[in-house]
Short mmCIF file of C-alpha atoms and ligand atoms in Angstrom, two decimals:
data_model
loop_
_atom_site.label_atom_id
_atom_site.label_comp_id
_atom_site.label_asym_id
_atom_site.label_seq_id
_atom_site.Cartn_x
_atom_site.Cartn_y
_atom_site.Cartn_z
CA MET Z 61 0.04 -0.09 -0.01
CA GLY Z 62 1.02 3.67 -0.13
CA LEU Z 63 2.76 5.74 -2.69
CA ILE Z 64 4.61 4.14 -5.73
CA LYS Z 65 6.88 6.08 -7.97
CA THR Z 66 6.82 5.17 -11.74
CA LYS Z 67 6.57 6.54 -15.25
CA GLY Z 68 3.62 6.03 -17.68
CA ILE Z 69 2.03 7.25 -20.75
CA VAL Z 70 -1.74 7.92 -20.99
CA ILE Z 71 -3.33 5.54 -23.48
CA ALA Z 72 -6.89 6.57 -22.75
CA ALA Z 73 -8.60 9.21 -20.93
CA ALA Z 74 -12.14 9.57 -19.66
CA ASN Z 75 -13.91 12.47 -17.77
CA SER Z 76 -15.06 11.38 -14.61
CA SER Z 77 -16.64 14.76 -13.23
CA ASP Z 78 -16.07 18.46 -13.88
CA ASN Z 79 -12.58 18.45 -12.77
CA ASP Z 80 -11.60 14.70 -12.77
CA LYS Z 81 -10.38 12.23 -14.94
CA VAL Z 82 -9.94 8.46 -15.00
CA LEU Z 83 -6.65 7.57 -17.07
CA THR Z 84 -5.40 4.56 -18.45
CA ILE Z 85 -1.75 4.60 -18.34
CA LEU Z 86 1.02 2.28 -19.51
CA THR Z 87 3.71 2.05 -16.92
CA PRO Z 88 6.84 -0.12 -17.26
CA ASP Z 89 6.56 -2.13 -14.02
CA LEU Z 90 2.86 -2.19 -13.15
CA GLY Z 91 1.66 -2.93 -16.94
CA LYS Z 92 -1.47 -1.24 -18.01
CA ILE Z 93 -3.20 0.39 -15.13
CA SER Z 94 -6.36 2.66 -14.45
CA ALA Z 95 -5.86 5.72 -12.20
CA PHE Z 96 -8.16 8.51 -10.92
CA TYR Z 97 -6.71 11.84 -11.53
CA ARG Z 98 -8.69 14.34 -9.17
CA GLY Z 99 -8.40 17.78 -10.39
CA ALA Z 100 -6.71 16.72 -13.70
CA LYS Z 101 -9.28 19.55 -15.48
CA LYS Z 102 -8.21 22.24 -13.59
CA THR Z 103 -6.68 24.99 -15.11
CA LYS Z 104 -3.33 24.12 -13.53
CA ALA Z 105 -0.92 23.70 -16.46
CA ALA Z 106 0.98 20.69 -15.09
CA ALA Z 107 -2.24 18.96 -14.28
CA LEU Z 108 -3.56 19.41 -17.57
CA ASN Z 109 -0.67 18.31 -19.66
CA SER Z 110 0.04 15.20 -17.53
CA SER Z 111 -3.40 14.22 -18.13
CA GLU Z 112 -3.47 14.41 -21.68
CA TYR Z 113 -3.84 11.67 -23.97
CA LEU Z 114 -0.35 10.38 -25.15
CA SER Z 115 1.68 12.43 -22.66
CA PHE Z 116 4.41 10.61 -20.88
CA SER Z 117 5.15 11.68 -17.14
CA GLU Z 118 6.87 10.93 -13.96
CA LEU Z 119 4.21 9.72 -11.68
CA VAL Z 120 3.83 9.31 -8.06
CA LEU Z 121 0.56 7.14 -7.39
CA TYR Z 122 -1.30 6.09 -4.35
CA LYS Z 123 -2.54 2.44 -4.34
CA SER Z 124 -5.54 2.11 -1.96
CA PRO Z 125 -6.22 -1.12 0.17
CA ASN Z 126 -8.95 -2.20 -2.42
CA ASP Z 127 -6.12 -1.88 -5.22
CA ASN Z 128 -7.48 1.22 -7.08
CA TYR Z 129 -4.67 3.59 -8.02
CA SER Z 130 -4.85 7.50 -8.00
CA ILE Z 131 -2.51 9.96 -9.14
CA ASN Z 132 -0.87 11.78 -6.28
CA SER Z 133 1.39 13.87 -8.53
CA ALA Z 134 2.57 13.79 -11.98
CA GLU Z 135 5.39 15.81 -14.05
CA VAL Z 136 5.44 15.86 -17.65
CA ILE Z 137 8.68 14.20 -19.45
CA GLU Z 138 7.47 14.16 -23.20
CA LEU Z 139 4.18 15.55 -24.73
CA PHE Z 140 4.83 14.44 -28.19
CA TYR Z 141 3.68 18.04 -29.21
CA ASN Z 142 3.79 17.66 -32.99
CA LEU Z 143 1.52 14.62 -32.87
CA ARG Z 144 -1.33 17.23 -31.40
CA THR Z 145 -0.70 19.67 -34.57
CA ASP Z 146 -0.72 17.44 -37.36
CA ILE Z 147 -3.78 15.11 -38.26
CA ASP Z 148 -1.65 12.65 -40.10
CA LYS Z 149 1.00 11.95 -37.36
CA LEU Z 150 -2.09 11.88 -35.00
CA ASN Z 151 -3.92 9.04 -36.73
CA TYR Z 152 -1.05 6.87 -36.90
CA ALA Z 153 -0.24 7.76 -33.28
CA THR Z 154 -3.88 6.65 -32.32
CA THR Z 155 -3.99 3.55 -34.12
CA ILE Z 156 -0.51 2.41 -32.56
CA SER Z 157 -2.08 3.39 -29.14
CA LYS Z 158 -5.10 1.28 -29.88
CA ILE Z 159 -2.91 -1.54 -30.70
CA ILE Z 160 -0.73 -1.05 -27.41
CA TYR Z 161 -4.17 -0.82 -25.37
CA ASP Z 162 -5.07 -4.43 -26.60
CA VAL Z 163 -1.79 -5.94 -25.89
CA THR Z 164 -1.02 -4.79 -22.50
CA GLU Z 165 -2.74 -5.76 -19.12
CA GLU Z 166 -2.50 -4.85 -15.53
CA ASN Z 167 0.25 -6.46 -13.40
CA ILE Z 168 2.23 -7.70 -16.55
CA PRO Z 169 5.36 -5.43 -16.93
CA ALA Z 170 5.70 -3.87 -20.12
CA TYR Z 171 9.29 -2.37 -20.18
CA ASP Z 172 10.07 -3.63 -24.06
CA VAL Z 173 6.53 -2.94 -25.26
CA LEU Z 174 6.56 0.69 -23.61
CA GLN Z 175 10.10 1.53 -24.98
CA LEU Z 176 9.02 0.44 -28.48
CA PHE Z 177 5.69 2.80 -28.01
CA LEU Z 178 7.73 5.63 -26.90
CA ASN Z 179 10.32 5.31 -29.61
CA THR Z 180 7.71 4.95 -32.21
CA LEU Z 181 5.65 8.01 -31.07
CA TYR Z 182 8.82 10.01 -31.03
CA VAL Z 183 9.94 9.09 -34.54
CA ILE Z 184 6.24 10.15 -35.73
CA SER Z 185 6.25 13.38 -33.67
CA GLU Z 186 10.03 14.52 -34.46
CA THR Z 187 10.75 13.18 -37.81
CA ASP Z 188 9.29 13.30 -41.36
CA LYS Z 189 10.15 9.85 -41.58
CA ASN Z 190 7.46 7.88 -43.88
CA LEU Z 191 4.44 7.17 -41.79
CA ASP Z 192 3.73 3.87 -43.57
CA LEU Z 193 7.15 2.67 -42.87
CA ILE Z 194 7.17 3.77 -39.22
CA PHE Z 195 3.67 1.75 -38.92
CA CYS Z 196 5.31 -1.49 -40.68
CA VAL Z 197 8.44 -1.43 -38.23
CA PHE Z 198 6.22 -0.89 -35.11
CA ARG Z 199 4.03 -3.83 -35.92
CA ILE Z 200 6.62 -6.23 -36.89
CA ARG Z 201 8.70 -5.41 -33.89
CA LEU Z 202 5.68 -5.52 -31.52
CA LEU Z 203 4.91 -9.02 -32.60
CA ALA Z 204 8.41 -10.29 -31.98
CA ILE Z 205 8.42 -8.74 -28.45
CA LEU Z 206 5.27 -10.55 -27.79
CA GLY Z 207 6.74 -13.75 -28.71
CA PHE Z 208 5.74 -14.18 -32.57
CA LEU Z 209 9.13 -14.67 -33.80
CA PRO Z 210 8.80 -16.00 -37.41
CA GLN Z 211 11.65 -18.26 -38.70
CA VAL Z 212 13.57 -16.39 -41.28
CA ALA Z 213 16.80 -18.40 -41.71
CA LYS Z 214 15.36 -21.44 -43.41
CA CYS Z 215 12.23 -22.67 -44.98
CA VAL Z 216 9.86 -23.72 -42.44
CA ASN Z 217 8.70 -26.59 -44.59
CA CYS Z 218 11.74 -28.41 -45.85
CA GLY Z 219 14.53 -26.74 -43.91
CA MET Z 220 16.26 -25.42 -46.90
CA GLN Z 221 18.52 -22.69 -45.93
CA MET Z 222 17.97 -19.09 -47.33
CA GLN Z 223 20.71 -17.44 -49.03
CA GLU Z 224 21.71 -13.70 -49.18
CA ASP Z 225 22.02 -13.96 -52.88
CA MET Z 226 18.57 -15.07 -53.53
CA GLU Z 227 16.46 -12.81 -55.57
CA GLU Z 228 13.15 -13.20 -53.88
CA PHE Z 229 11.66 -14.69 -50.63
CA PHE Z 230 8.20 -16.04 -49.69
CA PHE Z 231 6.72 -15.43 -46.24
CA SER Z 232 3.89 -17.68 -45.13
CA VAL Z 233 1.55 -16.04 -42.88
CA LYS Z 234 0.10 -19.46 -42.11
CA ASP Z 235 3.17 -21.33 -41.13
CA ASP Z 236 5.04 -18.27 -39.22
CA GLY Z 237 8.05 -17.98 -41.58
CA VAL Z 238 10.01 -18.10 -44.89
CA LYS Z 239 9.37 -20.74 -47.49
CA CYS Z 240 11.49 -21.89 -50.36
CA LYS Z 241 10.09 -21.41 -53.82
CA THR Z 242 9.07 -24.76 -54.19
CA CYS Z 243 7.14 -25.22 -50.76
CA ALA Z 244 5.68 -21.62 -51.23
CA LYS Z 245 3.87 -22.98 -54.55
CA LEU Z 246 1.50 -25.16 -52.20
CA ASP Z 247 0.94 -22.42 -49.58
CA LYS Z 248 -1.89 -19.74 -50.72
CA SER Z 249 -0.86 -17.67 -47.70
CA VAL Z 250 2.49 -16.70 -48.78
CA ILE Z 251 3.58 -13.04 -49.53
CA ARG Z 252 6.61 -12.46 -52.10
CA LEU Z 253 9.26 -10.47 -50.43
CA SER Z 254 12.02 -8.93 -52.56
CA LYS Z 255 15.68 -9.07 -51.41
CA THR Z 256 15.36 -5.71 -49.97
CA SER Z 257 12.04 -6.18 -48.12
CA PHE Z 258 13.30 -9.73 -46.85
CA SER Z 259 16.57 -7.82 -45.49
CA ALA Z 260 14.27 -4.96 -43.84
CA LEU Z 261 12.23 -7.83 -42.21
CA ILE Z 262 15.23 -9.51 -40.55
CA TYR Z 263 16.61 -6.01 -39.80
CA ILE Z 264 13.20 -5.06 -37.91
CA LEU Z 265 13.21 -8.54 -36.06
CA SER Z 266 17.01 -8.42 -34.95
CA CYS Z 267 18.28 -4.96 -34.67
CA ASP Z 268 19.43 -2.78 -31.72
CA SER Z 269 16.22 -1.05 -30.44
CA LYS Z 270 17.92 2.33 -30.66
CA LYS Z 271 18.40 1.78 -34.51
CA LEU Z 272 15.05 0.28 -35.22
CA PHE Z 273 13.86 3.16 -37.48
CA SER Z 274 17.41 4.00 -38.96
CA PHE Z 275 16.92 2.66 -42.48
CA GLU Z 276 14.85 3.59 -45.57
CA ILE Z 277 13.39 1.25 -48.33
CA PRO Z 278 12.46 2.15 -51.71
CA ASP Z 279 8.47 2.40 -52.19
CA GLU Z 280 7.97 -0.79 -54.00
CA ASP Z 281 9.63 -2.71 -51.19
CA LEU Z 282 7.61 -0.95 -48.61
CA GLN Z 283 4.34 -1.95 -50.40
CA GLU Z 284 5.51 -5.54 -49.85
CA LEU Z 285 6.59 -4.82 -46.30
CA LYS Z 286 3.18 -3.15 -45.66
CA LEU Z 287 1.14 -6.01 -46.84
CA LEU Z 288 3.13 -8.55 -44.73
CA SER Z 289 2.97 -6.45 -41.56
CA LYS Z 290 -0.63 -5.91 -41.73
CA ILE Z 291 -1.68 -9.37 -42.60
CA TYR Z 292 0.57 -10.88 -39.96
CA THR Z 293 -0.62 -8.50 -37.37
CA ASN Z 294 -4.21 -8.94 -37.97
CA GLN Z 295 -3.93 -12.58 -38.04
CA LYS Z 296 -1.52 -12.89 -34.71
CA LEU Z 297 -3.65 -10.26 -32.84
CA ASP Z 298 -6.89 -11.44 -34.13
CA LYS Z 299 -8.15 -7.93 -35.00
CA GLU Z 300 -8.01 -5.61 -37.88
CA TYR Z 301 -6.07 -2.35 -37.19
CA ASP Z 302 -6.22 -0.03 -40.06
CA ILE Z 303 -5.16 3.85 -40.21
CA GLN Z 304 -8.26 5.77 -39.98
CA LYS Z 305 -7.94 8.56 -42.82
CA PHE Z 306 -10.12 11.75 -41.91
CA ASN Z 307 -11.15 13.68 -44.70
CA ILE Z 308 -10.98 17.42 -43.49
ZN1 ZN Y 200 11.02 -25.61 -48.62
#
């Protein structure tokens, strides 16, 4: 019981009364929690900011004897301000945040998921990197963190070793990994990948988290990667996540 210091990002916010909010916050150590924030809507600037959707803050929480959290104090670390002024960036950030909401739970630590989430929001907010590429990288890396690591070194069916000098590769969504050309012919779920797309896939699955977004690929390869990340994510998370485009 008592006070707990942690950090967290607001992934959902609901008004509870004229002055108060109930926030859903992703923390590294406590997982996804719900916390009551008394006075969140008062005009005090610090409280306003730290209760905003997608703001990341240093938190002091109070845990009541019946296991409910309330926010004792909060100090903003990062607001990702540019997400709030660019509708395209906000659309991508919102979809990513929905995925994060669905894959996290209370009392299940979320260090790696939170780190990926923050890195992704940072790249969306602070750079002009292609948003579709960011979304692809996020989805594939998230699945890997959640334990869905596809086999990419050899054919999942016959065991044939993949070679760097091969011109094309075939990813089986059904069987979680790459297939050789012969085995791919019998699998309707395969997605063809160019050498560049396949290298990008391996990079996303295995690179240092700090360098996750440090690459570019030509548009035609990005289209393949988009298709793969979309179908693979929808299948593994059993839900469709698509970017909502608003026409304004
Ligand atoms: Zn094979």
